[in-house]
Amino acid sequence: MDYLAAVVFVTLALATLLLRLVFRWRHGGAFEPRLPPGSRGLPLVGETLEFFTASPTLELLPFFRRRLERYGPIFRTRLVGEDMVVSLDPEFSARVLQQEERAFQIWYPSSFMRVFGADNIISALGPLHRHMRSLMLRLFGPESLRLVLLRDVHRSARAELRSWLGRPDVEVRTATSRMIFGVTAKKLISHDDAAAQGSLWKCFDACTRGLLAFPLRVPGTAFYKCMQGRERVMKMLKQQLGERRNAGRQREAVDFFDVVIDEMDKPGSEMTESIALDLLFLMLFASHETTSIGLTAILKFLTDSPKALQELTDEHENIQKRRADPDSEITWEEYKSMKFTSHVIHEALRLSNIAAVVFRKAKQDVQIKGYTIPQGSKIMICPSAAHMNPRVYEDPSVFNPWRWKDIPEPVGGTKDFMVFGGGVRLCVGADFAKLQMSIFLHCLLTKYRWNAISGGTMVFYPGLRFPDGFHIHLLPKD
């Protein structure tokens, strides 16, 4: 027995040594991978409850700040049932975004996928993603912005602001969200939501409120209402898609519905009905919500910063004064001349962090700053860590649009400015969003003034919310 026990012991020891040597070879000489520090939190829920705790401050969320102080800028956690590596490190975050489809690939938690659909562009990989992106650029690309959308956005903003006059109370986020949704719904699916009493917008508003809520589908919860909203929208889109395909080419106007139907009808096309519907849903969702939140934040910051408001007003009034007809529609050259407007928008978006988190997954083992990120690891990037970095932005929690005057325009995404993501997944609608904000501000500041009535408190949950709204009273200029 002693001899047999010795043989078993030696065999196990050799096997263990062999495994350690293989591991050492795979990980560049280390016997074991050095994983980032962290905690998985409580059983089942992990650290999800703390993550979804509201924070009434523009600074880095307390959830992130406490772990940054304890573990450093790269750490592990468990949220919404998933083990994750969190990056508060700008270099690592930029590397993840820039190495898309090489060392990393797109990934989002199942709760996100339940809202956006399994076949949406967020989850598309490689050639399919690039093809879907090219289709979206037909609507949001530079040529369409200059020749079509500039005029449509200008007319919509003027009409919307006129409708605010005489109303004792306008809640900015809701009003601008309806306005922007009206423009995009007409371009995407030829839907007049104003004529439908905002029925479609209400479904998307429910989706917005529940997207970053705790993913518990129980009646009465924000996530439950979110999923109900998605189901109603998808039912309408599917019905309209069927009607369009059955009717054939009998319509004069061409919208994005026609584009995806053409793709579906091409021989060998990867554009299935499910992909088409999820794409339309996501474009309707994304095209209005982040812009309306951004505009609400801008108006709140301007209300609290009379100096910035005055300089911005001067810029837009000077544009108007140079016109032969002050009431003529804005030109592309005038839009591109709005330098201080661009500074205000970038500063407001930096502070408001409308894209609260970004997710990816490691396609291979990744070495970063002494740590090993194993293949298959889910990664959560926190853009606000870059936006609130005091080494890059002096007094980072202060609204200071003049800080952008002496630095290059942040075209695309950088390690210090991730408002619209970065890499091959840079938001397709980024330029459209900035155009809408600029044109709305032009229409507002050349003809109107406002008084803040109530609300305006910003809360991160973890995305930006105005729990009491931001209520104003609009008045014509004297």
Short mmCIF file of C-alpha atoms in Angstrom, two decimals:
data_model
loop_
_atom_site.label_atom_id
_atom_site.label_comp_id
_atom_site.label_asym_id
_atom_site.label_seq_id
_atom_site.Cartn_x
_atom_site.Cartn_y
_atom_site.Cartn_z
CA MET A 1 0.00 0.00 0.00
CA ASP A 2 2.84 2.36 0.84
CA TYR A 3 4.40 1.74 -2.58
CA LEU A 4 1.06 2.36 -4.38
CA ALA A 5 0.47 5.56 -2.42
CA ALA A 6 3.93 6.80 -3.35
CA VAL A 7 3.31 6.12 -7.06
CA VAL A 8 0.00 8.00 -6.94
CA PHE A 9 1.63 10.91 -5.13
CA VAL A 10 4.50 11.17 -7.64
CA THR A 11 2.09 10.93 -10.59
CA LEU A 12 -0.09 13.73 -9.23
CA ALA A 13 2.94 15.89 -8.50
CA LEU A 14 4.29 15.45 -12.04
CA ALA A 15 0.88 16.22 -13.55
CA THR A 16 0.57 19.37 -11.45
CA LEU A 17 4.07 20.48 -12.43
CA LEU A 18 3.32 19.87 -16.10
CA LEU A 19 0.14 21.94 -15.92
CA ARG A 20 2.00 24.77 -14.19
CA LEU A 21 4.70 24.72 -16.86
CA VAL A 22 2.09 24.89 -19.63
CA PHE A 23 0.39 27.79 -17.85
CA ARG A 24 3.74 29.51 -17.44
CA TRP A 25 4.46 29.19 -21.15
CA ARG A 26 1.04 30.54 -22.14
CA HIS A 27 1.31 33.57 -19.87
CA GLY A 28 4.76 34.78 -20.71
CA GLY A 29 6.78 33.24 -17.89
CA ALA A 30 4.46 33.66 -14.92
CA PHE A 31 3.38 30.53 -13.09
CA GLU A 32 -0.10 31.99 -12.56
CA PRO A 33 -1.96 34.86 -14.20
CA ARG A 34 -2.14 37.95 -12.03
CA LEU A 35 -5.81 38.82 -12.21
CA PRO A 36 -7.04 42.30 -11.33
CA PRO A 37 -8.14 42.63 -7.68
CA GLY A 38 -11.76 42.95 -6.67
CA SER A 39 -14.79 41.29 -5.13
CA ARG A 40 -17.76 39.33 -6.44
CA GLY A 41 -19.96 40.76 -3.67
CA LEU A 42 -23.05 38.98 -2.37
CA PRO A 43 -24.32 35.63 -3.69
CA LEU A 44 -26.56 35.95 -6.75
CA VAL A 45 -26.74 39.78 -6.86
CA GLY A 46 -23.00 40.44 -6.61
CA GLU A 47 -22.44 44.19 -6.30
CA THR A 48 -25.42 45.15 -8.48
CA LEU A 49 -27.42 46.92 -5.79
CA GLU A 50 -24.60 49.33 -4.99
CA PHE A 51 -23.96 49.92 -8.69
CA PHE A 52 -27.57 51.07 -9.19
CA THR A 53 -27.54 53.44 -6.22
CA ALA A 54 -28.36 56.97 -7.38
CA SER A 55 -25.66 59.62 -7.06
CA PRO A 56 -26.55 63.37 -7.12
CA THR A 57 -23.09 64.54 -8.17
CA LEU A 58 -21.22 65.19 -11.39
CA GLU A 59 -18.13 63.50 -9.98
CA LEU A 60 -17.16 59.87 -10.59
CA LEU A 61 -19.87 57.56 -9.27
CA PRO A 62 -19.23 56.49 -5.64
CA PHE A 63 -19.34 52.83 -6.78
CA PHE A 64 -16.35 53.44 -9.04
CA ARG A 65 -14.59 55.92 -6.77
CA ARG A 66 -14.51 53.57 -3.76
CA ARG A 67 -13.07 50.74 -5.84
CA LEU A 68 -10.59 53.02 -7.53
CA GLU A 69 -9.25 54.00 -4.09
CA ARG A 70 -9.17 50.39 -2.90
CA TYR A 71 -8.08 48.41 -5.96
CA GLY A 72 -6.79 50.90 -8.52
CA PRO A 73 -8.17 51.71 -12.00
CA ILE A 74 -8.60 48.07 -13.14
CA PHE A 75 -10.63 45.74 -10.92
CA ARG A 76 -13.10 42.86 -10.94
CA THR A 77 -16.73 42.84 -9.85
CA ARG A 78 -20.00 41.00 -10.43
CA LEU A 79 -22.99 42.90 -11.83
CA VAL A 80 -26.39 41.74 -13.16
CA GLY A 81 -25.26 38.13 -12.95
CA GLU A 82 -21.98 38.62 -14.82
CA ASP A 83 -18.35 38.59 -13.68
CA MET A 84 -16.67 41.66 -15.16
CA VAL A 85 -13.37 43.47 -15.35
CA VAL A 86 -13.96 47.21 -14.93
CA SER A 87 -11.64 49.72 -16.58
CA LEU A 88 -11.26 53.21 -15.13
CA ASP A 89 -7.89 53.41 -16.86
CA PRO A 90 -7.99 55.69 -19.96
CA GLU A 91 -5.16 53.85 -21.75
CA PHE A 92 -6.71 50.42 -21.24
CA SER A 93 -10.19 51.69 -22.17
CA ALA A 94 -8.86 53.25 -25.39
CA ARG A 95 -6.96 50.07 -26.21
CA VAL A 96 -10.11 47.98 -25.81
CA LEU A 97 -12.08 50.26 -28.16
CA GLN A 98 -9.32 50.55 -30.74
CA GLN A 99 -8.62 46.79 -30.89
CA GLU A 100 -12.21 45.87 -31.71
CA GLU A 101 -12.40 42.63 -33.73
CA ARG A 102 -8.77 41.85 -32.94
CA ALA A 103 -8.16 41.39 -29.20
CA PHE A 104 -11.72 42.34 -28.19
CA GLN A 105 -15.25 42.06 -29.49
CA ILE A 106 -18.64 43.57 -28.74
CA TRP A 107 -20.60 42.22 -25.79
CA TYR A 108 -23.48 43.48 -23.68
CA PRO A 109 -25.32 41.98 -20.69
CA SER A 110 -28.39 39.91 -21.41
CA SER A 111 -30.65 42.62 -19.96
CA PHE A 112 -29.45 45.03 -22.67
CA MET A 113 -29.95 42.42 -25.37
CA ARG A 114 -33.49 41.78 -24.18
CA VAL A 115 -34.24 45.46 -24.79
CA PHE A 116 -32.39 45.94 -28.09
CA GLY A 117 -32.92 42.45 -29.52
CA ALA A 118 -30.50 39.63 -30.23
CA ASP A 119 -30.05 40.64 -33.88
CA ASN A 120 -29.31 44.35 -33.47
CA ILE A 121 -26.20 46.12 -34.77
CA ILE A 122 -24.73 46.19 -31.25
CA SER A 123 -24.23 42.43 -31.37
CA ALA A 124 -23.28 42.22 -35.08
CA LEU A 125 -19.70 41.24 -35.81
CA GLY A 126 -17.25 41.81 -38.66
CA PRO A 127 -18.61 42.25 -42.21
CA LEU A 128 -22.26 42.25 -41.08
CA HIS A 129 -21.62 45.11 -38.64
CA ARG A 130 -19.76 47.11 -41.29
CA HIS A 131 -22.56 46.59 -43.81
CA MET A 132 -25.27 47.64 -41.33
CA ARG A 133 -23.21 50.68 -40.39
CA SER A 134 -22.91 51.70 -44.06
CA LEU A 135 -26.71 51.49 -44.37
CA MET A 136 -27.14 53.76 -41.36
CA LEU A 137 -24.71 56.30 -42.83
CA ARG A 138 -27.10 56.77 -45.74
CA LEU A 139 -29.33 58.56 -43.25
CA PHE A 140 -26.80 60.07 -40.83
CA GLY A 141 -23.77 60.56 -43.09
CA PRO A 142 -22.24 63.97 -43.99
CA GLU A 143 -24.08 64.35 -47.32
CA SER A 144 -27.48 63.67 -45.78
CA LEU A 145 -26.72 66.03 -42.88
CA ARG A 146 -25.80 68.86 -45.25
CA LEU A 147 -28.47 68.41 -47.93
CA VAL A 148 -31.48 67.10 -46.00
CA LEU A 149 -31.27 66.90 -42.22
CA LEU A 150 -29.98 70.44 -41.61
CA ARG A 151 -33.15 71.88 -43.13
CA ASP A 152 -35.46 69.39 -41.43
CA VAL A 153 -33.91 69.91 -38.00
CA HIS A 154 -34.06 73.71 -38.37
CA ARG A 155 -37.75 73.67 -39.28
CA SER A 156 -38.59 71.26 -36.49
CA ALA A 157 -36.72 73.31 -33.86
CA ARG A 158 -38.42 76.54 -34.91
CA ALA A 159 -41.86 74.93 -34.81
CA GLU A 160 -41.20 73.28 -31.45
CA LEU A 161 -40.03 76.48 -29.79
CA ARG A 162 -43.04 78.39 -31.11
CA SER A 163 -45.26 75.79 -29.45
CA TRP A 164 -43.60 76.50 -26.09
CA LEU A 165 -44.72 80.13 -26.08
CA GLY A 166 -47.75 80.73 -23.93
CA ARG A 167 -47.19 77.58 -21.91
CA PRO A 168 -46.53 78.33 -18.23
CA ASP A 169 -44.31 75.27 -17.79
CA VAL A 170 -42.20 73.32 -20.29
CA GLU A 171 -40.27 70.24 -19.14
CA VAL A 172 -37.20 70.40 -21.38
CA ARG A 173 -36.17 66.74 -21.53
CA THR A 174 -39.64 65.52 -22.48
CA ALA A 175 -40.30 68.31 -24.98
CA THR A 176 -36.96 68.00 -26.79
CA SER A 177 -37.21 64.21 -26.79
CA ARG A 178 -40.60 64.39 -28.55
CA MET A 179 -39.25 66.92 -31.03
CA ILE A 180 -36.16 64.89 -31.99
CA PHE A 181 -38.12 61.65 -32.12
CA GLY A 182 -40.58 63.29 -34.52
CA VAL A 183 -37.78 64.14 -36.97
CA THR A 184 -36.14 60.71 -36.89
CA ALA A 185 -39.39 58.74 -36.98
CA LYS A 186 -40.39 60.52 -40.20
CA LYS A 187 -37.01 59.84 -41.79
CA LEU A 188 -36.83 56.22 -40.66
CA ILE A 189 -40.37 54.92 -41.04
CA SER A 190 -42.47 57.87 -42.35
CA HIS A 191 -44.32 57.98 -39.04
CA ASP A 192 -45.96 61.21 -37.87
CA ASP A 193 -45.93 60.74 -34.12
CA ALA A 194 -47.47 64.15 -33.43
CA ALA A 195 -50.56 63.08 -35.37
CA ALA A 196 -50.61 59.87 -33.31
CA GLN A 197 -50.56 61.85 -30.01
CA GLY A 198 -47.04 60.67 -29.30
CA SER A 199 -48.06 57.03 -28.94
CA LEU A 200 -44.81 55.62 -30.36
CA TRP A 201 -42.63 58.07 -28.43
CA LYS A 202 -44.27 56.96 -25.18
CA CYS A 203 -43.18 53.37 -25.83
CA PHE A 204 -39.59 54.46 -26.40
CA ASP A 205 -39.67 56.73 -23.37
CA ALA A 206 -40.57 53.70 -21.25
CA CYS A 207 -37.66 51.80 -22.83
CA THR A 208 -35.30 54.64 -21.99
CA ARG A 209 -36.32 54.80 -18.35
CA GLY A 210 -35.85 51.07 -17.90
CA LEU A 211 -32.69 50.40 -19.88
CA LEU A 212 -30.28 51.14 -17.02
CA ALA A 213 -32.67 50.15 -14.27
CA PHE A 214 -32.30 46.98 -12.21
CA PRO A 215 -33.20 44.19 -14.71
CA LEU A 216 -36.13 42.75 -12.76
CA ARG A 217 -39.15 42.01 -14.95
CA VAL A 218 -41.87 42.32 -12.34
CA PRO A 219 -45.05 44.36 -12.94
CA GLY A 220 -44.59 47.94 -11.81
CA THR A 221 -40.81 48.04 -12.23
CA ALA A 222 -39.06 50.31 -14.76
CA PHE A 223 -37.58 47.29 -16.55
CA TYR A 224 -41.01 45.65 -16.88
CA LYS A 225 -42.43 48.82 -18.46
CA CYS A 226 -39.36 48.98 -20.68
CA MET A 227 -39.97 45.50 -22.05
CA GLN A 228 -43.67 46.22 -22.52
CA GLY A 229 -42.70 49.28 -24.55
CA ARG A 230 -40.36 47.21 -26.71
CA GLU A 231 -43.03 44.61 -27.41
CA ARG A 232 -45.52 47.26 -28.55
CA VAL A 233 -42.96 48.93 -30.81
CA MET A 234 -41.83 45.65 -32.37
CA LYS A 235 -45.44 44.64 -33.05
CA MET A 236 -46.04 47.93 -34.88
CA LEU A 237 -42.78 47.72 -36.84
CA LYS A 238 -43.45 44.13 -37.88
CA GLN A 239 -46.94 45.01 -39.06
CA GLN A 240 -45.66 48.00 -41.03
CA LEU A 241 -42.85 45.94 -42.56
CA GLY A 242 -45.35 43.36 -43.77
CA GLU A 243 -47.61 46.03 -45.25
CA ARG A 244 -44.70 47.68 -47.06
CA ARG A 245 -43.44 44.43 -48.58
CA ASN A 246 -46.92 43.41 -49.69
CA ALA A 247 -47.64 46.82 -51.23
CA GLY A 248 -44.48 46.83 -53.32
CA ARG A 249 -43.06 50.05 -54.80
CA GLN A 250 -46.16 52.27 -54.69
CA ARG A 251 -44.85 55.02 -52.41
CA GLU A 252 -43.16 58.19 -53.62
CA ALA A 253 -41.16 58.99 -50.48
CA VAL A 254 -38.16 56.82 -49.70
CA ASP A 255 -37.33 56.29 -46.03
CA PHE A 256 -35.06 53.92 -44.15
CA PHE A 257 -37.75 51.25 -44.16
CA ASP A 258 -37.36 51.12 -47.93
CA VAL A 259 -33.59 50.78 -47.59
CA VAL A 260 -33.81 47.71 -45.34
CA ILE A 261 -36.56 46.17 -47.49
CA ASP A 262 -34.33 46.52 -50.55
CA GLU A 263 -31.55 44.79 -48.61
CA MET A 264 -33.85 41.97 -47.54
CA ASP A 265 -34.91 41.37 -51.16
CA LYS A 266 -31.35 41.07 -52.51
CA PRO A 267 -30.28 37.49 -53.34
CA GLY A 268 -28.14 36.00 -50.58
CA SER A 269 -28.67 38.99 -48.28
CA GLU A 270 -27.90 38.60 -44.59
CA MET A 271 -30.60 41.16 -43.80
CA THR A 272 -33.33 39.01 -42.26
CA GLU A 273 -36.63 40.32 -40.97
CA SER A 274 -35.38 39.98 -37.39
CA ILE A 275 -32.19 41.97 -38.13
CA ALA A 276 -34.18 44.65 -39.98
CA LEU A 277 -36.67 45.11 -37.14
CA ASP A 278 -33.98 45.23 -34.44
CA LEU A 279 -32.01 47.75 -36.50
CA LEU A 280 -35.01 50.04 -36.89
CA PHE A 281 -35.82 49.74 -33.19
CA LEU A 282 -32.28 50.66 -32.15
CA MET A 283 -32.07 53.63 -34.52
CA LEU A 284 -35.36 55.02 -33.26
CA PHE A 285 -34.23 54.52 -29.68
CA ALA A 286 -30.72 55.93 -29.97
CA SER A 287 -31.44 58.87 -32.23
CA HIS A 288 -33.47 60.90 -29.76
CA GLU A 289 -32.78 60.00 -26.15
CA THR A 290 -29.11 60.86 -25.75
CA THR A 291 -29.61 64.11 -27.67
CA SER A 292 -32.53 65.24 -25.53
CA ILE A 293 -30.64 64.45 -22.32
CA GLY A 294 -27.65 66.36 -23.70
CA LEU A 295 -29.79 69.37 -24.61
CA THR A 296 -31.42 69.41 -21.18
CA ALA A 297 -27.99 69.35 -19.54
CA ILE A 298 -26.82 72.20 -21.80
CA LEU A 299 -29.77 74.41 -20.87
CA LYS A 300 -29.24 73.68 -17.18
CA PHE A 301 -25.51 74.50 -17.38
CA LEU A 302 -26.23 77.70 -19.33
CA THR A 303 -28.86 78.75 -16.81
CA ASP A 304 -26.24 78.46 -14.08
CA SER A 305 -23.49 80.15 -16.14
CA PRO A 306 -24.57 83.64 -17.32
CA LYS A 307 -21.12 84.32 -18.80
CA ALA A 308 -21.27 81.23 -21.04
CA LEU A 309 -24.88 82.01 -21.97
CA GLN A 310 -23.94 85.54 -23.03
CA GLU A 311 -20.98 84.45 -25.18
CA LEU A 312 -23.06 81.74 -26.81
CA THR A 313 -25.92 84.19 -27.46
CA ASP A 314 -23.49 86.67 -29.03
CA GLU A 315 -22.19 83.99 -31.40
CA HIS A 316 -25.66 83.12 -32.66
CA GLU A 317 -26.91 86.71 -32.89
CA ASN A 318 -23.84 87.63 -34.93
CA ILE A 319 -24.61 84.79 -37.35
CA GLN A 320 -28.14 86.11 -37.73
CA LYS A 321 -26.99 89.71 -38.24
CA ARG A 322 -24.78 88.72 -41.17
CA ARG A 323 -27.78 87.37 -43.13
CA ALA A 324 -29.62 89.43 -45.73
CA ASP A 325 -32.84 87.95 -44.37
CA PRO A 326 -32.67 87.31 -40.58
CA ASP A 327 -35.48 84.74 -40.84
CA SER A 328 -33.92 82.68 -43.64
CA GLU A 329 -32.99 79.06 -43.02
CA ILE A 330 -29.58 78.33 -41.62
CA THR A 331 -26.80 77.36 -44.03
CA TRP A 332 -24.19 74.64 -43.72
CA GLU A 333 -21.44 77.28 -43.58
CA GLU A 334 -23.19 79.04 -40.69
CA TYR A 335 -23.52 75.78 -38.83
CA LYS A 336 -19.82 74.98 -39.27
CA SER A 337 -18.88 78.45 -37.98
CA MET A 338 -20.38 77.84 -34.51
CA LYS A 339 -17.10 77.42 -32.63
CA PHE A 340 -18.18 78.37 -29.11
CA THR A 341 -21.36 76.33 -29.58
CA SER A 342 -19.14 73.31 -30.23
CA HIS A 343 -17.19 74.04 -27.03
CA VAL A 344 -20.41 74.24 -25.01
CA ILE A 345 -21.70 70.96 -26.43
CA HIS A 346 -18.45 69.08 -25.81
CA GLU A 347 -18.20 70.38 -22.25
CA ALA A 348 -21.81 69.54 -21.43
CA LEU A 349 -21.47 66.04 -22.88
CA ARG A 350 -18.20 65.51 -20.99
CA LEU A 351 -19.92 66.32 -17.70
CA SER A 352 -23.22 64.58 -18.35
CA ASN A 353 -21.67 61.28 -19.53
CA ILE A 354 -24.77 60.25 -21.44
CA ALA A 355 -23.12 56.92 -22.38
CA ALA A 356 -22.63 55.72 -18.82
CA VAL A 357 -20.80 52.47 -19.57
CA VAL A 358 -19.49 50.53 -22.58
CA PHE A 359 -19.03 46.74 -22.72
CA ARG A 360 -16.65 44.44 -24.57
CA LYS A 361 -15.27 40.87 -24.27
CA ALA A 362 -11.67 39.67 -24.55
CA LYS A 363 -11.09 37.38 -27.55
CA GLN A 364 -7.72 36.28 -26.18
CA ASP A 365 -5.59 36.60 -23.05
CA VAL A 366 -4.56 40.25 -22.70
CA GLN A 367 -1.65 41.57 -20.65
CA ILE A 368 -2.15 45.08 -19.27
CA LYS A 369 -0.21 46.90 -16.56
CA GLY A 370 0.94 43.71 -14.86
CA TYR A 371 -2.47 42.03 -15.00
CA THR A 372 -3.79 39.21 -17.16
CA ILE A 373 -7.28 39.65 -18.58
CA PRO A 374 -8.20 36.05 -19.48
CA GLN A 375 -9.84 35.16 -22.78
CA GLY A 376 -13.61 35.44 -22.51
CA SER A 377 -13.54 38.08 -19.77
CA LYS A 378 -16.39 40.61 -19.90
CA ILE A 379 -15.09 44.19 -19.70
CA MET A 380 -16.97 47.30 -18.61
CA ILE A 381 -15.47 50.66 -19.60
CA CYS A 382 -16.42 53.75 -17.61
CA PRO A 383 -16.04 56.87 -19.83
CA SER A 384 -16.60 59.23 -16.89
CA ALA A 385 -13.27 58.10 -15.41
CA ALA A 386 -11.58 59.69 -18.43
CA HIS A 387 -13.89 62.72 -18.50
CA MET A 388 -13.34 63.49 -14.80
CA ASN A 389 -9.57 62.95 -14.85
CA PRO A 390 -8.00 65.97 -13.06
CA ARG A 391 -4.69 65.38 -14.85
CA VAL A 392 -6.43 66.14 -18.15
CA TYR A 393 -9.26 68.49 -17.13
CA GLU A 394 -8.55 71.13 -14.51
CA ASP A 395 -11.43 71.28 -11.99
CA PRO A 396 -13.16 68.48 -13.92
CA SER A 397 -16.57 68.82 -12.23
CA VAL A 398 -16.84 72.52 -13.22
CA PHE A 399 -18.70 73.55 -16.40
CA ASN A 400 -16.01 75.42 -18.33
CA PRO A 401 -16.55 75.47 -22.11
CA TRP A 402 -13.53 77.76 -22.58
CA ARG A 403 -11.24 74.84 -21.75
CA TRP A 404 -11.87 73.56 -25.32
CA LYS A 405 -10.60 76.74 -27.01
CA ASP A 406 -6.93 75.80 -26.94
CA ILE A 407 -7.17 72.10 -27.80
CA PRO A 408 -8.04 70.34 -31.08
CA GLU A 409 -11.66 69.49 -31.82
CA PRO A 410 -12.27 65.96 -30.45
CA VAL A 411 -13.24 64.35 -33.73
CA GLY A 412 -14.16 60.73 -33.04
CA GLY A 413 -13.20 59.13 -29.75
CA THR A 414 -9.95 59.53 -27.83
CA LYS A 415 -8.71 58.14 -24.54
CA ASP A 416 -9.74 61.41 -22.87
CA PHE A 417 -13.10 61.93 -24.63
CA MET A 418 -15.37 58.91 -25.06
CA VAL A 419 -18.79 60.56 -25.24
CA PHE A 420 -19.62 58.75 -28.49
CA GLY A 421 -17.50 55.64 -27.89
CA GLY A 422 -14.53 54.98 -30.16
CA GLY A 423 -12.90 52.67 -32.67
CA VAL A 424 -15.00 50.92 -35.30
CA ARG A 425 -18.06 51.27 -33.03
CA LEU A 426 -17.93 55.07 -32.87
CA CYS A 427 -21.56 56.22 -32.75
CA VAL A 428 -22.95 56.57 -36.28
CA GLY A 429 -25.26 59.37 -35.14
CA ALA A 430 -22.62 61.49 -33.36
CA ASP A 431 -22.55 64.23 -36.01
CA PHE A 432 -26.35 64.19 -36.27
CA ALA A 433 -26.64 64.65 -32.50
CA LYS A 434 -24.24 67.62 -32.49
CA LEU A 435 -26.07 69.18 -35.43
CA GLN A 436 -29.43 68.91 -33.66
CA MET A 437 -28.06 70.50 -30.49
CA SER A 438 -26.41 73.35 -32.41
CA ILE A 439 -29.46 74.19 -34.51
CA PHE A 440 -31.82 74.04 -31.54
CA LEU A 441 -29.56 76.42 -29.60
CA HIS A 442 -29.44 78.77 -32.59
CA CYS A 443 -33.24 78.93 -32.84
CA LEU A 444 -33.57 79.34 -29.07
CA LEU A 445 -30.93 82.02 -28.49
CA THR A 446 -31.78 84.26 -31.47
CA LYS A 447 -35.47 84.64 -30.64
CA TYR A 448 -36.16 83.62 -27.05
CA ARG A 449 -35.11 83.76 -23.42
CA TRP A 450 -36.19 81.54 -20.54
CA ASN A 451 -36.69 81.45 -16.82
CA ALA A 452 -35.99 78.29 -14.84
CA ILE A 453 -39.02 77.29 -12.77
CA SER A 454 -38.12 74.05 -11.01
CA GLY A 455 -36.12 70.85 -11.23
CA GLY A 456 -32.74 70.67 -12.88
CA THR A 457 -31.18 68.29 -10.36
CA MET A 458 -28.89 65.80 -12.12
CA VAL A 459 -28.72 62.26 -10.77
CA PHE A 460 -26.63 59.40 -12.15
CA TYR A 461 -28.33 56.01 -11.89
CA PRO A 462 -25.78 55.13 -13.37
CA GLY A 463 -26.86 57.03 -16.51
CA LEU A 464 -27.88 60.68 -16.25
CA ARG A 465 -31.44 61.38 -15.12
CA PHE A 466 -33.40 64.48 -14.16
CA PRO A 467 -35.71 62.95 -11.51
CA ASP A 468 -37.73 66.17 -11.16
CA GLY A 469 -37.28 67.19 -14.79
CA PHE A 470 -36.05 70.65 -15.76
CA HIS A 471 -38.98 73.05 -16.04
CA ILE A 472 -38.72 76.42 -17.76
CA HIS A 473 -40.93 79.24 -18.95
CA LEU A 474 -40.10 80.42 -22.49
CA LEU A 475 -40.49 84.10 -23.42
CA PRO A 476 -39.88 86.02 -26.66
CA LYS A 477 -36.91 88.37 -26.66
CA ASP A 478 -37.75 92.00 -26.00
#
